Tab-separated table of C-alpha atoms in Angstrom:
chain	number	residue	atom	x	y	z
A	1	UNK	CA	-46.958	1.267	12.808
A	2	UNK	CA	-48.815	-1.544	10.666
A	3	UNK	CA	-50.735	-0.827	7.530
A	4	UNK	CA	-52.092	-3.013	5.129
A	5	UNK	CA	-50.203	-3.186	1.331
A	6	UNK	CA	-51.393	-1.864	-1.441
A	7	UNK	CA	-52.156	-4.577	-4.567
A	8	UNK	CA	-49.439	-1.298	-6.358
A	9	UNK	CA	-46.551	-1.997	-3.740
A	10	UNK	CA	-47.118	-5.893	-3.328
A	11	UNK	CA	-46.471	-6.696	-6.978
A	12	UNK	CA	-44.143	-3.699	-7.784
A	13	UNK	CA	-41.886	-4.070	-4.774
A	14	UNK	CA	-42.437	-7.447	-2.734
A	15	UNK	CA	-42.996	-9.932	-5.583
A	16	UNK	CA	-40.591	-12.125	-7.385
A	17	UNK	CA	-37.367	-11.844	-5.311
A	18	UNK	CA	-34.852	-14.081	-6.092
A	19	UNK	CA	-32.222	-13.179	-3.574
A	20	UNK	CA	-33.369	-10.603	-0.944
A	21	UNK	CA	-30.310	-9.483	0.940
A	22	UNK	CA	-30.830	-8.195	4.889
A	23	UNK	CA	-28.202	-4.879	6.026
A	24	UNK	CA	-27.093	-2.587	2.838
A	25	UNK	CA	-23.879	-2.132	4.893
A	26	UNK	CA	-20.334	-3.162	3.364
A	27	UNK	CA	-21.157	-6.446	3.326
A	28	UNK	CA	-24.448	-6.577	2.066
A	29	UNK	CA	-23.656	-4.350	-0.590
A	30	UNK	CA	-20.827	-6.295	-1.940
A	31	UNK	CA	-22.798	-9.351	-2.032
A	32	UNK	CA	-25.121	-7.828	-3.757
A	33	UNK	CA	-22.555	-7.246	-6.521
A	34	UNK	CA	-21.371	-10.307	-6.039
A	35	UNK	CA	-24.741	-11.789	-7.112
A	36	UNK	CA	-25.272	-9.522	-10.349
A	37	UNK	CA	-21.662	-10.821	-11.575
A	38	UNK	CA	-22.290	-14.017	-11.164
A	39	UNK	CA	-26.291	-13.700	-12.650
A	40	UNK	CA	-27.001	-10.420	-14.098
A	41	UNK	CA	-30.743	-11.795	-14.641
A	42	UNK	CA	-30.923	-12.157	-10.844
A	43	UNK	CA	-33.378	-9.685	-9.045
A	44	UNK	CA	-31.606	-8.875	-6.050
A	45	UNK	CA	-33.224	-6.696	-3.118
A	46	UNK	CA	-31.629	-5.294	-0.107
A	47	UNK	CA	-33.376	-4.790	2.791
A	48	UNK	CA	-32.214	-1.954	5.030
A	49	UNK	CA	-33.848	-0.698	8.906
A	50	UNK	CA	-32.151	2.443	8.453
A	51	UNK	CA	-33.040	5.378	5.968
A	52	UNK	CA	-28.987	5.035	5.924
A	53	UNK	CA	-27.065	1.394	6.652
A	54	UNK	CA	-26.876	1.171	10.555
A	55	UNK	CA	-24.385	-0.459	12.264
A	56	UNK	CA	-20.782	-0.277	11.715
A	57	UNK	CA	-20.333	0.664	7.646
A	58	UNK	CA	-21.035	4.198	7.795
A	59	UNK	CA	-19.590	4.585	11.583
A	60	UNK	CA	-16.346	3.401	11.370
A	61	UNK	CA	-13.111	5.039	11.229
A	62	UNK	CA	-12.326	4.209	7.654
A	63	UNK	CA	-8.987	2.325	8.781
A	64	UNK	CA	-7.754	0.119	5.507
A	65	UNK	CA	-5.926	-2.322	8.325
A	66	UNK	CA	-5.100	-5.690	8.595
A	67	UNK	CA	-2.857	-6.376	11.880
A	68	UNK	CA	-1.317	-4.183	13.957
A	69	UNK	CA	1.741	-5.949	16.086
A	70	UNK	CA	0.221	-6.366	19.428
A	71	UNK	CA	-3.487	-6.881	17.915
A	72	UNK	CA	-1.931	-10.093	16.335
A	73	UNK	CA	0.257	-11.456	19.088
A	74	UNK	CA	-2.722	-10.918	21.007
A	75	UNK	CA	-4.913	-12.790	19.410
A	76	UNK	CA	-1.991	-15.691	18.967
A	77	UNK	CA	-2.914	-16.101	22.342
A	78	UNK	CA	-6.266	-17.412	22.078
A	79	UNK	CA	-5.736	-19.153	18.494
A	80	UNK	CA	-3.151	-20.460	16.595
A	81	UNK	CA	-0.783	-18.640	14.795
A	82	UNK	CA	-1.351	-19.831	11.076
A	83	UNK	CA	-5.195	-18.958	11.861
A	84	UNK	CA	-4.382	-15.757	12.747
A	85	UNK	CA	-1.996	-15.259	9.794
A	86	UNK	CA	-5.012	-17.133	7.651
A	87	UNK	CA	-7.152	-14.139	8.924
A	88	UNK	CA	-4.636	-11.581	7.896
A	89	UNK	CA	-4.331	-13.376	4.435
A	90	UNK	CA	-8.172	-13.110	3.980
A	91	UNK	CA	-8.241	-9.595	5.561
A	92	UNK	CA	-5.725	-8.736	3.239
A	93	UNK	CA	-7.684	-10.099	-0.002
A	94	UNK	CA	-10.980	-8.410	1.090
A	95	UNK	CA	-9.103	-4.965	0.869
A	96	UNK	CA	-8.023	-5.538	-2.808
A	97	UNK	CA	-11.825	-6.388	-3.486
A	98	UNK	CA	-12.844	-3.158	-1.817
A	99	UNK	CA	-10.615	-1.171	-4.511
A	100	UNK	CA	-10.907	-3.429	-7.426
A	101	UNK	CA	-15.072	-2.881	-6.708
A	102	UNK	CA	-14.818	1.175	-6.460
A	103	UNK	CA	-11.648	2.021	-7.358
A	104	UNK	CA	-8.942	4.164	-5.058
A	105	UNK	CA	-9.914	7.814	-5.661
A	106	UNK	CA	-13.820	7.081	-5.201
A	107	UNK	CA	-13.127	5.987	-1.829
A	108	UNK	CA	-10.367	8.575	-0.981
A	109	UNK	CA	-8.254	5.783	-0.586
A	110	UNK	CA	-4.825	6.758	0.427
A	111	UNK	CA	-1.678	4.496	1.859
A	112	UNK	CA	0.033	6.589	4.405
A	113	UNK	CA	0.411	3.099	6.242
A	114	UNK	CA	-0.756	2.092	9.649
A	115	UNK	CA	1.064	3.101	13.078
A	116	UNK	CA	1.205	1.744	16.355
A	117	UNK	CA	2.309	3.570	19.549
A	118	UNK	CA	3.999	3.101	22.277
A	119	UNK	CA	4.441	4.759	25.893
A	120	UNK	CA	6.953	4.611	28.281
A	121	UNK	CA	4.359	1.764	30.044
A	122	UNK	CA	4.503	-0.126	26.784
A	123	UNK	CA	8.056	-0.471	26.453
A	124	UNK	CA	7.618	-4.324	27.664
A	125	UNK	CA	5.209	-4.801	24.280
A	126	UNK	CA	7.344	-2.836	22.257
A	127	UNK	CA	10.434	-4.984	22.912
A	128	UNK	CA	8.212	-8.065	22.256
A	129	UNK	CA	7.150	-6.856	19.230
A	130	UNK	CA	10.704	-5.795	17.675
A	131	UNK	CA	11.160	-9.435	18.765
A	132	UNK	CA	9.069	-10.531	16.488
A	133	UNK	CA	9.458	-8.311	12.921
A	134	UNK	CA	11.496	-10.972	10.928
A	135	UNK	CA	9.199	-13.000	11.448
A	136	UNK	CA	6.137	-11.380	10.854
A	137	UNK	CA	7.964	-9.903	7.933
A	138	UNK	CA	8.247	-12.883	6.245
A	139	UNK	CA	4.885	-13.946	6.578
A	140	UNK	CA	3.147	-10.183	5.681
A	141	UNK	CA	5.399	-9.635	2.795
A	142	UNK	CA	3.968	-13.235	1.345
A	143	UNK	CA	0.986	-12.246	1.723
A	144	UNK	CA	1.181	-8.557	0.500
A	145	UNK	CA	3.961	-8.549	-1.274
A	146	UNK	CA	5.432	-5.801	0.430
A	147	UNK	CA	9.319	-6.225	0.993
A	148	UNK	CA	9.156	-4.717	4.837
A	149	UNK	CA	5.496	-4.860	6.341
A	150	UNK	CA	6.592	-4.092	9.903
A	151	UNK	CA	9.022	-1.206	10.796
A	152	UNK	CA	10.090	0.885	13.604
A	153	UNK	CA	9.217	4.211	12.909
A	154	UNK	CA	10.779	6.293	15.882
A	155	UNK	CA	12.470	8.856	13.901
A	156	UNK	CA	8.947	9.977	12.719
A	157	UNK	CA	7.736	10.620	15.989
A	158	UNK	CA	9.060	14.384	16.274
A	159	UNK	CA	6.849	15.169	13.641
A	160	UNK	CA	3.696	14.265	14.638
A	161	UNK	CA	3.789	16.253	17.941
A	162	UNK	CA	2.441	13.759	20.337
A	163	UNK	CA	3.159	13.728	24.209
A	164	UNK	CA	4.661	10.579	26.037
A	165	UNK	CA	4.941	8.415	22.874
A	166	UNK	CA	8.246	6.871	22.788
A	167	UNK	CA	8.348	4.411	20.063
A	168	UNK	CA	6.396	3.924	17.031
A	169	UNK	CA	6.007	0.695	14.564
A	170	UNK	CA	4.515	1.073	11.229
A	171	UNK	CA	2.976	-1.018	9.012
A	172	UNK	CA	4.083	-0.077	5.241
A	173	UNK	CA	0.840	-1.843	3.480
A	174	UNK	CA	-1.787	-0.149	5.391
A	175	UNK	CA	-4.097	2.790	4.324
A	176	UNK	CA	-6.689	5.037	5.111
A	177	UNK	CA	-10.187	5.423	3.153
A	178	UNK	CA	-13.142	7.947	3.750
A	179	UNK	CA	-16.081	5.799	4.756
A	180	UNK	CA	-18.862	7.512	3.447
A	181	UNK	CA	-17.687	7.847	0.214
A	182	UNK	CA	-16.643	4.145	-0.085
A	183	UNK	CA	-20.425	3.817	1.122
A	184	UNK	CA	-22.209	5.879	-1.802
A	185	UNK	CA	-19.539	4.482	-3.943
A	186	UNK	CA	-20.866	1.079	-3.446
A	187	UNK	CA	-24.729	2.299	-3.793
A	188	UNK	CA	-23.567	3.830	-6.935
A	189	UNK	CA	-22.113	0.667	-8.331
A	190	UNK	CA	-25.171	-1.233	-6.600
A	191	UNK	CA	-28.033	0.699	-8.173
A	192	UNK	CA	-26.009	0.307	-11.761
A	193	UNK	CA	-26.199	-3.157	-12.016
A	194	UNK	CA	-29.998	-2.732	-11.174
A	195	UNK	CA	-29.936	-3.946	-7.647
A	196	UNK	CA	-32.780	-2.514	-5.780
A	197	UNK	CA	-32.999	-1.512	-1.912
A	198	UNK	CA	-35.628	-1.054	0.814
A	199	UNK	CA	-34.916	1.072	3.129
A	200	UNK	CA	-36.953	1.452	6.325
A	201	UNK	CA	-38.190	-1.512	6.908
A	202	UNK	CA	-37.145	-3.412	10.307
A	203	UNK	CA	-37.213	-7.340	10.105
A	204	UNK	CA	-38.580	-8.692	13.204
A	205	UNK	CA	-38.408	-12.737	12.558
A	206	UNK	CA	-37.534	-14.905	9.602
A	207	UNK	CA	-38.567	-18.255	8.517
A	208	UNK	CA	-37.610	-20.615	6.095
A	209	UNK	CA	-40.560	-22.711	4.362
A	210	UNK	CA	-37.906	-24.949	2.604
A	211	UNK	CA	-38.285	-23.192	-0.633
A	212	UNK	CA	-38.712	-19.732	0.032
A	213	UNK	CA	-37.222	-17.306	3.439
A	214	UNK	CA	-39.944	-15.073	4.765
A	215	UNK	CA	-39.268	-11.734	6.532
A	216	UNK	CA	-41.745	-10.406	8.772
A	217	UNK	CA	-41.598	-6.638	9.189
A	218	UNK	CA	-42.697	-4.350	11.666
A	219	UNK	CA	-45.066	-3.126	9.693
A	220	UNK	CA	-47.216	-6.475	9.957
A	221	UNK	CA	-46.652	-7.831	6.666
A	222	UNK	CA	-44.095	-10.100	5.191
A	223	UNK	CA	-41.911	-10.273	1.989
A	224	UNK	CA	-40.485	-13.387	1.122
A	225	UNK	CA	-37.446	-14.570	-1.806
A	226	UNK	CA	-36.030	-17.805	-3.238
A	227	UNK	CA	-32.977	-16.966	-1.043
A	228	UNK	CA	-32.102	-14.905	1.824
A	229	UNK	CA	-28.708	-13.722	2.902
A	230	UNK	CA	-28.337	-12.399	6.638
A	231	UNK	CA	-25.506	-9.674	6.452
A	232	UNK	CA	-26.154	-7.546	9.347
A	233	UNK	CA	-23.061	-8.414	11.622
A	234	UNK	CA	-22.914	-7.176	15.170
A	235	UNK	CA	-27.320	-7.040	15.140
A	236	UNK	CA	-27.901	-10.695	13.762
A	237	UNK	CA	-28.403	-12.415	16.946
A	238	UNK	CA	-31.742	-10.613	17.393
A	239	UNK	CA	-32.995	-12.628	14.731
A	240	UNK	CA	-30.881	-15.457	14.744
A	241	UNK	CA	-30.195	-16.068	18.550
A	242	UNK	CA	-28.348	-19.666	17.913
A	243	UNK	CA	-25.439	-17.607	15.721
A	244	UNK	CA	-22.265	-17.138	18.499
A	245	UNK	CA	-22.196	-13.260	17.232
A	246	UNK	CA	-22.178	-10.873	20.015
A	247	UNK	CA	-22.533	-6.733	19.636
A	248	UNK	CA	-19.804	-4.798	20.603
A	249	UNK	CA	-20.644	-0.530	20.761
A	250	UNK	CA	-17.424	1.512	20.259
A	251	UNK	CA	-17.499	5.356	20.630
A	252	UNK	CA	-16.123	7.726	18.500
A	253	UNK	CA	-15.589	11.494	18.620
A	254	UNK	CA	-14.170	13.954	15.863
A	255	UNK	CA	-12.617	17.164	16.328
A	256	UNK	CA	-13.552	20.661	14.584
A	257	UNK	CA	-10.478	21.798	12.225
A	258	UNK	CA	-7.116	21.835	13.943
A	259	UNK	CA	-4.952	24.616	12.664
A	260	UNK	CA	-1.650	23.134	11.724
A	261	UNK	CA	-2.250	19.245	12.226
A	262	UNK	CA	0.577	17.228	12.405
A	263	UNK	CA	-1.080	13.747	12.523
A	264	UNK	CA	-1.211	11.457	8.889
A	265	UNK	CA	-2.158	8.323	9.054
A	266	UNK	CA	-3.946	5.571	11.026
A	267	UNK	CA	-2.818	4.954	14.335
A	268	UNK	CA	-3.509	2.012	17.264
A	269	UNK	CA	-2.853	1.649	20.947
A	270	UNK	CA	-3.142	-0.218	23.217
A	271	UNK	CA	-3.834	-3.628	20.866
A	272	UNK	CA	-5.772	-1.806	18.518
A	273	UNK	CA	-8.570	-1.041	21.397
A	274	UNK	CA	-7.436	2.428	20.739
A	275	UNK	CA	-7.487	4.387	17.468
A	276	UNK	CA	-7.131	7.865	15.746
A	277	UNK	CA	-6.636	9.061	12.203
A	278	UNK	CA	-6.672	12.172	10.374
A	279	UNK	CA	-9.830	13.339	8.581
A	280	UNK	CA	-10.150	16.565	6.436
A	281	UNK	CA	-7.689	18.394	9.479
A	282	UNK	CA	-9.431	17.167	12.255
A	283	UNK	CA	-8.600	14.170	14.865
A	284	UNK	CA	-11.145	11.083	14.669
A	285	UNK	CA	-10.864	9.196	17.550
A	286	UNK	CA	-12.555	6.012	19.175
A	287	UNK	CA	-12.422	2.593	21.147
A	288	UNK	CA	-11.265	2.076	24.340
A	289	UNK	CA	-14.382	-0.709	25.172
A	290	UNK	CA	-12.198	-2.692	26.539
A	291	UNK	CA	-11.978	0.030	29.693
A	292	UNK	CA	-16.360	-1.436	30.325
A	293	UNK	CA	-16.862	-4.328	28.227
A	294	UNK	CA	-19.801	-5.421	29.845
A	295	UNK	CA	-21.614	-1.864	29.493
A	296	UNK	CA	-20.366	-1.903	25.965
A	297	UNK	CA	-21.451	-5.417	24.774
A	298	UNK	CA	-24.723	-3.994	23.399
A	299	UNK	CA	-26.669	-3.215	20.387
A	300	UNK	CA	-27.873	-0.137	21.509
A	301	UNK	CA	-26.422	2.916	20.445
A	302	UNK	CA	-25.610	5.227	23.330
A	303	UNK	CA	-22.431	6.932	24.986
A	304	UNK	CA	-20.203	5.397	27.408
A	305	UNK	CA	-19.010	8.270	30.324
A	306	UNK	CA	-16.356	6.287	31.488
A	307	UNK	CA	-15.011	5.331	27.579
A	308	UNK	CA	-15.665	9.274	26.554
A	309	UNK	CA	-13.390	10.534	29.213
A	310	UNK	CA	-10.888	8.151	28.611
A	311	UNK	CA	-10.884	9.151	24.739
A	312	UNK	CA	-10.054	13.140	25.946
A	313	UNK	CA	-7.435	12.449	27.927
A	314	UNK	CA	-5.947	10.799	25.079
A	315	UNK	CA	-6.607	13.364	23.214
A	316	UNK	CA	-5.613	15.631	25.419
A	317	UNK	CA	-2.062	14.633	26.844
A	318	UNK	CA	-1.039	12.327	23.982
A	319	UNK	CA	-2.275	13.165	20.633
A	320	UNK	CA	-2.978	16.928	21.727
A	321	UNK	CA	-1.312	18.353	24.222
A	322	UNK	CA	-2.247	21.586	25.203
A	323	UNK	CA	-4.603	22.096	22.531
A	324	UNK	CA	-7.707	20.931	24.963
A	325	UNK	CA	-9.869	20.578	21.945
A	326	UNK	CA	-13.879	20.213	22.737
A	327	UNK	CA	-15.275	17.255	20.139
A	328	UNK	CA	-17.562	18.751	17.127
A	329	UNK	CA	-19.299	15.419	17.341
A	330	UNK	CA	-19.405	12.249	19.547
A	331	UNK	CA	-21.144	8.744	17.997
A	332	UNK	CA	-21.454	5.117	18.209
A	333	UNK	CA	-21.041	1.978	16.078
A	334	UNK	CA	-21.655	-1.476	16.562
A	335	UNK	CA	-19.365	-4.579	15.953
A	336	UNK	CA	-19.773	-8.091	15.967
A	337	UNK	CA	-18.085	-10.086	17.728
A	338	UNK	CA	-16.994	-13.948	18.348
A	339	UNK	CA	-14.986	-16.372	20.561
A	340	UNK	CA	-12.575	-16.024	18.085
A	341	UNK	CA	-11.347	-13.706	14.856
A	342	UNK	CA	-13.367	-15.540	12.199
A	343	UNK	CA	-16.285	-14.663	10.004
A	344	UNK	CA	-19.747	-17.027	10.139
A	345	UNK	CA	-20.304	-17.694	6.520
A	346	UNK	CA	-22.482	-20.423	6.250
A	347	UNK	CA	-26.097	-21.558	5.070
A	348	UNK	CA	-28.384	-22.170	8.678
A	349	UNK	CA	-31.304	-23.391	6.725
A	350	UNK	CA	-32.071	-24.684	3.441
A	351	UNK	CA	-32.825	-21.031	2.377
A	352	UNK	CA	-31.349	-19.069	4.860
A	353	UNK	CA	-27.320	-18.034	4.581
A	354	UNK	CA	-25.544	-15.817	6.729
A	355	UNK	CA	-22.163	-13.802	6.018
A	356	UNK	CA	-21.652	-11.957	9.684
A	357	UNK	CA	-19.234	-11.426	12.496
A	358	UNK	CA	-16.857	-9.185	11.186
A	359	UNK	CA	-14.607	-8.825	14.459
A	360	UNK	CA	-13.976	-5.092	14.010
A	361	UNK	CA	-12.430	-5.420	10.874
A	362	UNK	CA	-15.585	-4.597	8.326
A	363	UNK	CA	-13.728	-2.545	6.098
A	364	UNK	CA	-10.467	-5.384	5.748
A	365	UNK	CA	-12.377	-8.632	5.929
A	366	UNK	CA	-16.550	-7.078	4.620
A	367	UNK	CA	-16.249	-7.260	0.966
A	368	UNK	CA	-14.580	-10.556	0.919
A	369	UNK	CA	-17.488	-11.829	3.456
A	370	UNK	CA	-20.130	-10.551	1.358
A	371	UNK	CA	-18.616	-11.787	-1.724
A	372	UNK	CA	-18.042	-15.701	-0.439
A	373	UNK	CA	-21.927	-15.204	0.704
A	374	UNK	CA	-23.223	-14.478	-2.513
A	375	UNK	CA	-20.965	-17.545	-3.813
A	376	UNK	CA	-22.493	-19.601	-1.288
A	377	UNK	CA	-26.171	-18.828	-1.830
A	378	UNK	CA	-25.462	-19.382	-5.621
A	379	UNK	CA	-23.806	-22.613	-4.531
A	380	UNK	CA	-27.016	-24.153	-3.526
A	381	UNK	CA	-28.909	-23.201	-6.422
């Protein structure tokens, strides 16, 4: 739909941006903050597609993690080790900046700690990872300043009911948080420091005319600011093609109610491709795009057959068993991805920043992106 603005909205709501921010997810939100602490006399403006943020923020499972065992030998695989443990360090930090933003209870923030199971299958990773707890320990409890990070947890297993699960390894540090509450808690804190947002308006192309980055809308007219910051992770690449950020769509079902739930706690399998949690006495439960990656390396929201099966029969036989609960609800978020574990936070023209590729770990790493983006566009003032 194009229309033509009004002299009313053009002056009142298009004119004199200093900093217009693009995605009023985590990220964007918290660099938005970032930006009124640093200049309260800044006008800041986030733009927003959605009539709520879309993408991962208000999709995700609300896991307060930072490294799960496998997920981090895995990925000591493909980089090296003090880059992944740099990662964990920053992943870390971004979590404390969540809670020193909103505070624990606003978010429902609670530290039952993060699990990882293990099947009889598994028992090869398991082994490798009990391997390997000194001397994560070490390292975690540096950076977290817990004593014991990493702990086998078997004895707990009887009580959560599950089928098949032989061993379990927790992770003392991590928590749980309920995302759509840390979501209006950051719109809360957003709109009281006078930061203003835009919602419904979809950005088809930017350009940078050296001193000012214009936004062309749908709508077929354009908005420009002093400074633009790019926070819209896994959907960036549609606008900025040249940024090595691809999607990733994960699928996620929750359960109705389920009388006597045993399950507290955030749990991983399978490398983290796998996850589950509990959620006002229900089972939320997603991943497993590692079963069709190349279906599943999209923007497009959309279910995945193959993935959804896969997610009831884990729900089915492992979590549980012979409960053969039917899913209240089924969505779909979108990550961003990279060739490796690392954020993009850097300036691509001279008013043009980004702060994007969160790697599936937007509520760790997201408020420590979108805070060293705000720094950064303040940096080149």
């Amino acid at each position: 739909m194009q229309y033509e603005l009004s002299y009313w909205e053009r002056e009142s709501f298009l004119s004199g941006i200093d900093v217009a921010i693009l995605g009023s997810g985590l990220v964007g939100l918290t660099a938005a903050i970032r930006l009124k602490e640093l200049d309260a006399a800044l006008r800041v403006v986030v733009v927003e597609r959605g009539g709520l943020p879309v993408g991962a923020s208000t999709r995700n499972a609300g896991f307060a993690c930072f490294g799960s065992m496998t997920e981090l030998l895995d990925d000591m695989t493909h980089m090296p080790e003090m880059e992944v443990w740099h990662t964990v360090e920053r992943r870390w930090k971004g979590l404390q900046r969540l809670r020193a933003i909103t505070g624990d209870a606003p978010i429902d923030y609670k530290g039952h700690g993060g699990y990882e199971m293990f099947t009889e299958q598994d028992t090869d990773d398991f082994e490798q990872c009990c391997a390997h707890i000194a001397a994560f320990n070490q390292i975690a409890g540096d950076i977290t300043g817990h004593r014991e990070v990493y702990t086998v947890a078997d004895q707990q297993l009887p009580k959560f009911g599950f089928k098949g699960v032989r061993h379990l390894l927790l992770n003392q540090a991590e928590g749980q948080i309920h995302t759509g509450k840390m979501m209006s808690a950051l719109l809360t804190r957003a709109q009281a420091l006078g930061i203003e947002l835009l919602n419904g308006i979809q950005v088809t192309a930017l350009h940078d005319e050296g001193n000012r980055a214009i936004l062309e809308t749908q709508h077929g007219w354009s908005l420009s600011a002093r400074k633009l910051l790019v926070c819209t992770n896994g959907f960036a690449a549609r606008l900025l093609p040249a940024l090595a950020v691809v999607p990733a769509r994960n699928q996620v079902l929750i359960t109705p109610p389920v009388p006597g739930l045993k399950v507290e706690g955030c749990f991983h399998y399978d490398r983290g491709y796998f996850y589950f949690r509990n959620i006002d006495g229900r089972i939320l439960l997603g991943g497993g795009r590692n079963l069709d990656r190349e279906t599943e390396t999209t923007d497009a929201f959309g279910p995945n057959e193959k993935i959804r099966a896969a997610l009831l029969d884990l729900l089915h036989n492992v979590i549980c068993p012979d409960q053969q609960l039917a899913p209240e609800m089924w969505w779909t978020g979108i990550l961003g991805l990279g060739p490796v574990k690392k954020p993009i936070i850097e300036r691509v023209s001279p008013s043009i920043t980004v702060a994007v590729r969160m790697s599936g770990m937007g509520v760790a790493i997201g408020s420590l992106v979108g805070s060293e983006g705000a720094e950064l566009v303040m940096s080149e003032e």
